Coordinates of C-alpha atoms in Angstrom, one line a residue:
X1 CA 35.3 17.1 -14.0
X2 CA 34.7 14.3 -11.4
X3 CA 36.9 16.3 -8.5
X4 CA 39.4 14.0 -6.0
X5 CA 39.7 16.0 -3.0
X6 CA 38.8 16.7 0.9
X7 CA 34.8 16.8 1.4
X8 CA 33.1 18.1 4.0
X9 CA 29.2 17.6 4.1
X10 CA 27.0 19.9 5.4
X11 CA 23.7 18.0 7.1
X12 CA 20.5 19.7 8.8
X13 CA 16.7 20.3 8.7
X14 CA 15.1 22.2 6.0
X15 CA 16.1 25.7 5.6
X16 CA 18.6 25.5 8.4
X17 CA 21.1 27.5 6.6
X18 CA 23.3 24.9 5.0
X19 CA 23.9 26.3 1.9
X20 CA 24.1 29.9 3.2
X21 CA 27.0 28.5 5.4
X22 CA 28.6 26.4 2.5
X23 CA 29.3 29.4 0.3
X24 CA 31.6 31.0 2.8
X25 CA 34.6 29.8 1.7
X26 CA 33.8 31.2 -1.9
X27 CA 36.2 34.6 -3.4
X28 CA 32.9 37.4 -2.5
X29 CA 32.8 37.9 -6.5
X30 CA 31.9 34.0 -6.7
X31 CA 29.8 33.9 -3.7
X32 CA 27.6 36.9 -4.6
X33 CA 26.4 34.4 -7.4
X34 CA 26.0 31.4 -5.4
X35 CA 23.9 33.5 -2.8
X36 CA 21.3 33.7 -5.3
X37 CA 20.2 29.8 -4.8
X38 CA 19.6 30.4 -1.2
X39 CA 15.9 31.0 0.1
X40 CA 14.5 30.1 3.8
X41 CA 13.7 27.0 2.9
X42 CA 13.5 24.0 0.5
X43 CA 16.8 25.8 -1.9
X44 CA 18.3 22.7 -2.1
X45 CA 16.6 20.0 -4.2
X46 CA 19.5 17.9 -5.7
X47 CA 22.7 17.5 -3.5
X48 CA 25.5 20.1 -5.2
X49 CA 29.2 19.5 -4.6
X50 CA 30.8 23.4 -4.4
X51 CA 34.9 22.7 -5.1
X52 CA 36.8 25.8 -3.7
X53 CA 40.4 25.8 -5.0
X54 CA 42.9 28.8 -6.4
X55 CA 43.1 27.6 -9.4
X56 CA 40.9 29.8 -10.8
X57 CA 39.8 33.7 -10.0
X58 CA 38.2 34.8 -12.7
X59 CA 35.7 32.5 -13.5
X60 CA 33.5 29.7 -12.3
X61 CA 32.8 26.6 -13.9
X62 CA 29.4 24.5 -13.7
X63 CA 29.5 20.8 -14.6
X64 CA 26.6 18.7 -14.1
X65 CA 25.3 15.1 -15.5
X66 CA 22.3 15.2 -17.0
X67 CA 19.4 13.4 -15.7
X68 CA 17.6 12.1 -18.8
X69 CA 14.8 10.9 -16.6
X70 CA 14.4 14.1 -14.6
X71 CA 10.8 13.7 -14.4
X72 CA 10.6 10.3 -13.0
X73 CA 8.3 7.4 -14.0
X74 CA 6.6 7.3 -10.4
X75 CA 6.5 11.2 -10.2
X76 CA 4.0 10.8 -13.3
X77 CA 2.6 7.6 -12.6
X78 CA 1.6 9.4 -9.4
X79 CA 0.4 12.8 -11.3
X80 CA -2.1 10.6 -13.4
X81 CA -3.5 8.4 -10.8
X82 CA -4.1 11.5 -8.3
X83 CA -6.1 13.1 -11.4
X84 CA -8.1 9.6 -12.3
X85 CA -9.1 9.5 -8.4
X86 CA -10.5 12.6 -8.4
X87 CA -13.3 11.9 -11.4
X88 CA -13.4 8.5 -9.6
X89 CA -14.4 10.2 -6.5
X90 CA -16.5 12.9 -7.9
X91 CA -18.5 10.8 -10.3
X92 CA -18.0 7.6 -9.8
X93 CA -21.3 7.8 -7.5
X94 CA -23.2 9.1 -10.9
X95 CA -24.2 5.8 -12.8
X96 CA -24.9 7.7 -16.4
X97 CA -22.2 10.6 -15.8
X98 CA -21.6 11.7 -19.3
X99 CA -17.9 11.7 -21.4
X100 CA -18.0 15.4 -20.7
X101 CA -18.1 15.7 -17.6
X102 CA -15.3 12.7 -17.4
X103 CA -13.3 14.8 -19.5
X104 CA -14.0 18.5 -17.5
X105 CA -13.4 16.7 -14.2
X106 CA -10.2 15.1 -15.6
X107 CA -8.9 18.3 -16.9
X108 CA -9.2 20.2 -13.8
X109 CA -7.6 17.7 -11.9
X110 CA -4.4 17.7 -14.3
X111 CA -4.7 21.4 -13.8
X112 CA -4.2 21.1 -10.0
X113 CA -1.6 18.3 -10.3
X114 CA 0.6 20.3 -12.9
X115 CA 0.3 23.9 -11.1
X116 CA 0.9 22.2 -7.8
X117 CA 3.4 25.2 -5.6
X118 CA 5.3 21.9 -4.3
X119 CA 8.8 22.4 -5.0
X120 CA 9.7 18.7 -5.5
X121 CA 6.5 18.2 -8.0
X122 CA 7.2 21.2 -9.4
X123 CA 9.4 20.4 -12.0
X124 CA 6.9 20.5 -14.8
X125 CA 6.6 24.2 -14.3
X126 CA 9.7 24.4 -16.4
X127 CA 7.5 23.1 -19.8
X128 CA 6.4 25.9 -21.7
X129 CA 2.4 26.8 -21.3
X130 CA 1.6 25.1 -24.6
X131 CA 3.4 21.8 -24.0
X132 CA 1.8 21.6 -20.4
X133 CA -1.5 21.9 -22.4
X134 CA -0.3 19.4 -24.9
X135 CA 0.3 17.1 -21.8
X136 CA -3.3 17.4 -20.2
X137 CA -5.1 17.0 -23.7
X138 CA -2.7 13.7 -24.2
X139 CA -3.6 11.9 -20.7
X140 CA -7.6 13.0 -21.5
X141 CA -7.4 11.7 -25.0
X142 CA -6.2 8.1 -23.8
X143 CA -8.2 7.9 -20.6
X144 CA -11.4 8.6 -23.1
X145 CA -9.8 6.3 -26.2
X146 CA -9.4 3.2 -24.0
X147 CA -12.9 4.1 -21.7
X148 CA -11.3 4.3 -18.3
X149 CA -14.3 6.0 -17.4
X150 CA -16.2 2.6 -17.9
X151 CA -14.5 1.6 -14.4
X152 CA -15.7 4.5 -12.2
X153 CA -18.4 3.3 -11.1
X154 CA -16.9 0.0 -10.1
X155 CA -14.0 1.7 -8.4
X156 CA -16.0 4.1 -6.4
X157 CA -18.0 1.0 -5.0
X158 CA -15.5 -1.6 -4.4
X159 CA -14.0 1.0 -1.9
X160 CA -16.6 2.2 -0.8
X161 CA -17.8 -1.0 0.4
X162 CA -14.3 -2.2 2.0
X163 CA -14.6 0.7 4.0
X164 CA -16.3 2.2 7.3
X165 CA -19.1 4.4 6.6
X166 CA -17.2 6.6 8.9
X167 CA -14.7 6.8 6.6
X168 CA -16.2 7.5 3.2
X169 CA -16.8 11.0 3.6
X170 CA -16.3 13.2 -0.1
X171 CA -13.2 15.4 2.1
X172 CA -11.6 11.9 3.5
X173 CA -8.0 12.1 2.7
X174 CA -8.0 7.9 3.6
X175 CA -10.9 7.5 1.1
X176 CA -9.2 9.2 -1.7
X177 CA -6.1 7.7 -1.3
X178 CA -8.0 4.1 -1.4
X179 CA -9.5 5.1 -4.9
X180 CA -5.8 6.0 -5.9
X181 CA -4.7 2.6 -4.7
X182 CA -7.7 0.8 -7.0
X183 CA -6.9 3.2 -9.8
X184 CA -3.5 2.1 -9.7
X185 CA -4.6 -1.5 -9.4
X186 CA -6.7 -0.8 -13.0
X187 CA -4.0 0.9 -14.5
X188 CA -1.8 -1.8 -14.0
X189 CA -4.7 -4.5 -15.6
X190 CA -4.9 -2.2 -18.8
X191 CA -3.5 -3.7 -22.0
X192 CA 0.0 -2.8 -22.9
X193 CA -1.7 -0.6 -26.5
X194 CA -2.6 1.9 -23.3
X195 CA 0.5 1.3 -21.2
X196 CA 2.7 2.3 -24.3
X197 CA 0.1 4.9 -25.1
X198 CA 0.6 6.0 -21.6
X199 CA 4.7 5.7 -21.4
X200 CA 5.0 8.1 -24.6
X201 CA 3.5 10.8 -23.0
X202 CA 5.8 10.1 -20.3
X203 CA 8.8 10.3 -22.3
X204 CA 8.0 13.3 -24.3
X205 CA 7.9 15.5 -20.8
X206 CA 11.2 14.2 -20.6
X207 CA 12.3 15.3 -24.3
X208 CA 10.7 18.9 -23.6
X209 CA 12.7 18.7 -20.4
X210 CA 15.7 17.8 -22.3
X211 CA 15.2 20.6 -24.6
X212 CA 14.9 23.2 -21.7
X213 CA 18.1 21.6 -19.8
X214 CA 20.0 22.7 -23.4
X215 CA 19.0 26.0 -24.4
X216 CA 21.6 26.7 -21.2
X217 CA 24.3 23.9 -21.6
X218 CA 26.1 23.1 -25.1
X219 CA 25.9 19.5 -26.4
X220 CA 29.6 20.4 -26.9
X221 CA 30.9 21.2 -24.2
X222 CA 31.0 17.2 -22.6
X223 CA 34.3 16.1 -20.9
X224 CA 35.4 12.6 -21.4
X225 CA 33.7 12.0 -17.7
X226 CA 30.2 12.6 -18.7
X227 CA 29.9 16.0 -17.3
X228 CA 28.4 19.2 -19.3
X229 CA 30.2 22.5 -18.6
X230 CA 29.7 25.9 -18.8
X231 CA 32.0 28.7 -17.6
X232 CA 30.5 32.0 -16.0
X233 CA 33.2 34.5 -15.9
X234 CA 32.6 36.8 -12.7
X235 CA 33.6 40.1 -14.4
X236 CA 30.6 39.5 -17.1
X237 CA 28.6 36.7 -15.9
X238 CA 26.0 35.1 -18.0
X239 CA 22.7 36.3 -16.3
X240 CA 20.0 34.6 -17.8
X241 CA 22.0 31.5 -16.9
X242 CA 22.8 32.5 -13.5
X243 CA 19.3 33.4 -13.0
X244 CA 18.1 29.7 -14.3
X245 CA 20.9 27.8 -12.5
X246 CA 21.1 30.0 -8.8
X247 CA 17.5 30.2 -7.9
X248 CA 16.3 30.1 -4.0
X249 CA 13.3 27.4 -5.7
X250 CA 11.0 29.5 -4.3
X251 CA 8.2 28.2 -5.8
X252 CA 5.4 29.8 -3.8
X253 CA 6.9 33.2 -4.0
X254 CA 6.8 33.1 -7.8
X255 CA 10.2 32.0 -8.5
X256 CA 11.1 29.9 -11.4
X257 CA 12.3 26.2 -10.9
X258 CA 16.4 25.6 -10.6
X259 CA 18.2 23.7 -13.8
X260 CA 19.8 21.3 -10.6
X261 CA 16.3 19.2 -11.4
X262 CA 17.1 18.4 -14.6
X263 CA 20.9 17.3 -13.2
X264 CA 21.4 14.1 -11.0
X265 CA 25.1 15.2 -10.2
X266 CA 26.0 18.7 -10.1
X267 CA 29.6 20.1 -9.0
X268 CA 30.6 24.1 -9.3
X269 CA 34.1 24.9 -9.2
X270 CA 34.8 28.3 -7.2
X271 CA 37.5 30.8 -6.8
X272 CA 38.6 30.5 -2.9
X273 CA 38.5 33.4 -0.8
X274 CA 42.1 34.8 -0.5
X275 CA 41.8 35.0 3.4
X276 CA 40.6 31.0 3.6
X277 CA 43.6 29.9 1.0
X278 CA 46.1 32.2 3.3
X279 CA 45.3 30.5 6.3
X280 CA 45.2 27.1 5.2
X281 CA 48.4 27.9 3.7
X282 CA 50.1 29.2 6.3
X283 CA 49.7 25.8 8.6
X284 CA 51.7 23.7 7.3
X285 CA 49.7 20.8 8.2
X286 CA 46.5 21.9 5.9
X287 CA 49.0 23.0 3.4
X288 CA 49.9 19.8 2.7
X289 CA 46.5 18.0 3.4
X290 CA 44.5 20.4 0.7
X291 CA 46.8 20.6 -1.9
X292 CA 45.8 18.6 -5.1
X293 CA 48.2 17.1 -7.8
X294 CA 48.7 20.9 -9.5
X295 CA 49.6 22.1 -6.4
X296 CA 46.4 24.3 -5.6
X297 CA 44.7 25.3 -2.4
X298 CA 41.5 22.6 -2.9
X299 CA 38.9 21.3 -0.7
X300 CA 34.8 20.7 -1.4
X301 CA 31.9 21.0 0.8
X302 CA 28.9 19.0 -0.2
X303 CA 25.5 21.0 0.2
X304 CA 22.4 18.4 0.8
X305 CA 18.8 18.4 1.1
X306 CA 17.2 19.0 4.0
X307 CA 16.8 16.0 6.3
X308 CA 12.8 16.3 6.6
X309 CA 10.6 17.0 3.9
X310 CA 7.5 16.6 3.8
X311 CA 6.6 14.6 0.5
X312 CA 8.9 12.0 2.0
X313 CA 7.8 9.0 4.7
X314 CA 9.4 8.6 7.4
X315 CA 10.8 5.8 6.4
X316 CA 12.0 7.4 3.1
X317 CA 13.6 10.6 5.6
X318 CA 15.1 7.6 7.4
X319 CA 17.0 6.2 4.9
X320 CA 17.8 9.4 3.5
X321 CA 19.5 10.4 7.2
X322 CA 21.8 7.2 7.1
X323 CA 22.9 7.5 3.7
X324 CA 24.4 10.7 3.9
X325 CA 25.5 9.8 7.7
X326 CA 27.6 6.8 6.0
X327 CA 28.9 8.0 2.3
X328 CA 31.8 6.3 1.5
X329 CA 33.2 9.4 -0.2
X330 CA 33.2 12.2 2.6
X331 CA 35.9 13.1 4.9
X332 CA 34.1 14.8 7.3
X333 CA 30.6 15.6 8.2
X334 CA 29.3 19.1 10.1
X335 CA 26.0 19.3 11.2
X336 CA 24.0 23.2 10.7
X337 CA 21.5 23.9 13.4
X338 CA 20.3 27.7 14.0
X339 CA 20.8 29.0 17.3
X340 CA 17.0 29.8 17.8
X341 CA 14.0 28.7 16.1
X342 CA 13.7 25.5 14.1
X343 CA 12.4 26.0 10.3
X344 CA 10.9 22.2 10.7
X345 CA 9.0 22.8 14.4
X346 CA 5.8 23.4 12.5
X347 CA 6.2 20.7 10.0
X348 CA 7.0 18.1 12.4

């Protein structure tokens, strides 16, 4: 399913209209479907190759690798250490703060991290409501097996004390995100009985994930490439599938999360509008150039993230930028900008 033809990526901001503009070329059966995973802003979480060719007309086919690390070591190393701060910063003050409250503190603070509206963090929304409790009664059991709460007291003070008064204030973003530092420091000085007690947890989420990613693709249906398919045939479409695979990721609306998180490579192969193949047909310079070893009408457009997002550094958008600017395997690059108003002003 690895497809060898003419690519054109599509780069902009956030919610610039990329992927509105990317499903043009599709047959208006096809596209009616891929509209569905367009919102006004943040669809796009993984980069989506969309293959239009005449090969087929009456179906679409999905194939994606999947990402068996989906939710990443740092995402939960990052999830746990957020929660750990928080008690640190709450009670790390209180010399004899019981287990309890340790444990009440903790919870709430896994609460916030897992329920988080953020559409990149939000992958854990897929877990069922019993396995994301299964997940915060794991983390509390270790942090109160191993006595992490011991080292409140000592990390509250050792930042507190390398910073400016001025600065340790209990709604100081830079004072929280100190303690995260230390609590990363201590995590890392644990012994390896918590580490591995730690890293299970970790790769559980991932089985649950895993479990999720096929109750929509069959383990049997794996071409010799790697890629899990599934056909949706446009005149009876699958629509519990559609609906999990073509979602706008609108988390703060209420919408469910995309499958494309669970995927690190994801291409759909669409019927080509008629109109599109007939005029690239009739030139017979694009004739030639878009026609693949079977003799169909192909070409690909590669839909992207948006170029800013906020959960990134500057750096980290940076980098982003240039690699898409200088992928070896593009042909062409178009850049989508709205004619008025800028979905990123605010953000930036």
């Amino acid at each position: 399913f690895k497809p060898h033809v003419r690519v054109l990526e599509l780069l902009g901001g956030t919610g610039n209209g990329k992927t509105a503009v990317g499903t043009i070329p599709a047959a208006p059966n096809a596209r009616k479907i891929l509209i569905d995973g367009i919102g006004n802003t943040n669809s796009t979480l993984n980069e989506r190759l969309m293959v239009f060719t005449t090969e087929y007309s009456d179906k679409m086919i999905v194939a994606v690798k999947k990402d068996d690390d989906a939710f990443s070591r740092n995402l939960f190393t990052e999830i746990v250490s957020k929660a750990f701060a928080k008690v640190v910063k709450d009670l790390g003050k209180i010399v004899n703060a019981n287990i309890q409250q340790h444990e009440m503190v903790l919870e709430e603070a896994l609460r916030e991290q897992l329920f988080k509206r953020n559409n990149v963090k939000a992958i854990l929304s897929l877990l069922t409501d019993e396995q994301k409790e299964s997940f915060i009664r794991e983390i509390v059991n270790i942090y109160c097996k191993y006595e992490l709460y011991s080292l409140n007291y000592s990390i509250y003070n050792t930042v507190k004390n390398a910073m400016p008064d001025s600065e340790v204030r209990e709604n100081s973003k830079k004072f929280l995100s100190a303690i995260q530092q230390e609590v990363e420091c201590q995590i890392d000085r644990q012994s390896k009985y918590f580490k591995e007690a730690l890293w299970k947890i970790w790769e559980f989420v991932n089985e649950n994930l895993s479990k999720v990613f096929f109750t929509y693709f069959d383990k049997e249906n794996l071409s010799d490439d790697g890629y899990y398919y599934k056909d949706i045939i446009l005149d009876s479409p699958d629509a519990e599938f559609i609906k999990a695979m073509f979602t706008a990721n609108n988390i703060q609306a209420g919408q469910r999360l995309s499958l494309e998180v669970l995927c690190n490579e994801i291409v759909f192969y669409v019927p080509m509008n008629k109109l599109l193949a007939d005029v690239i047909q009739d030139n017979p310079i694009t004739n030639k150039v878009f026609r693949d070893s079977n003799d169909n009408i192909v070409f690909a457009i590669l839909d992207t993230r948006g170029l800013y997002h906020a959960d990134n550094t500057d750096d980290e958008n940076v980098d982003y930028c240039s690699e898409l600017l200088y992928k070896v395997d593009i042909d062409a690059i178009a850049m989508v900008v709205p004619l008025e108003g800028d979905t990123n002003e605010k953000k930036m």
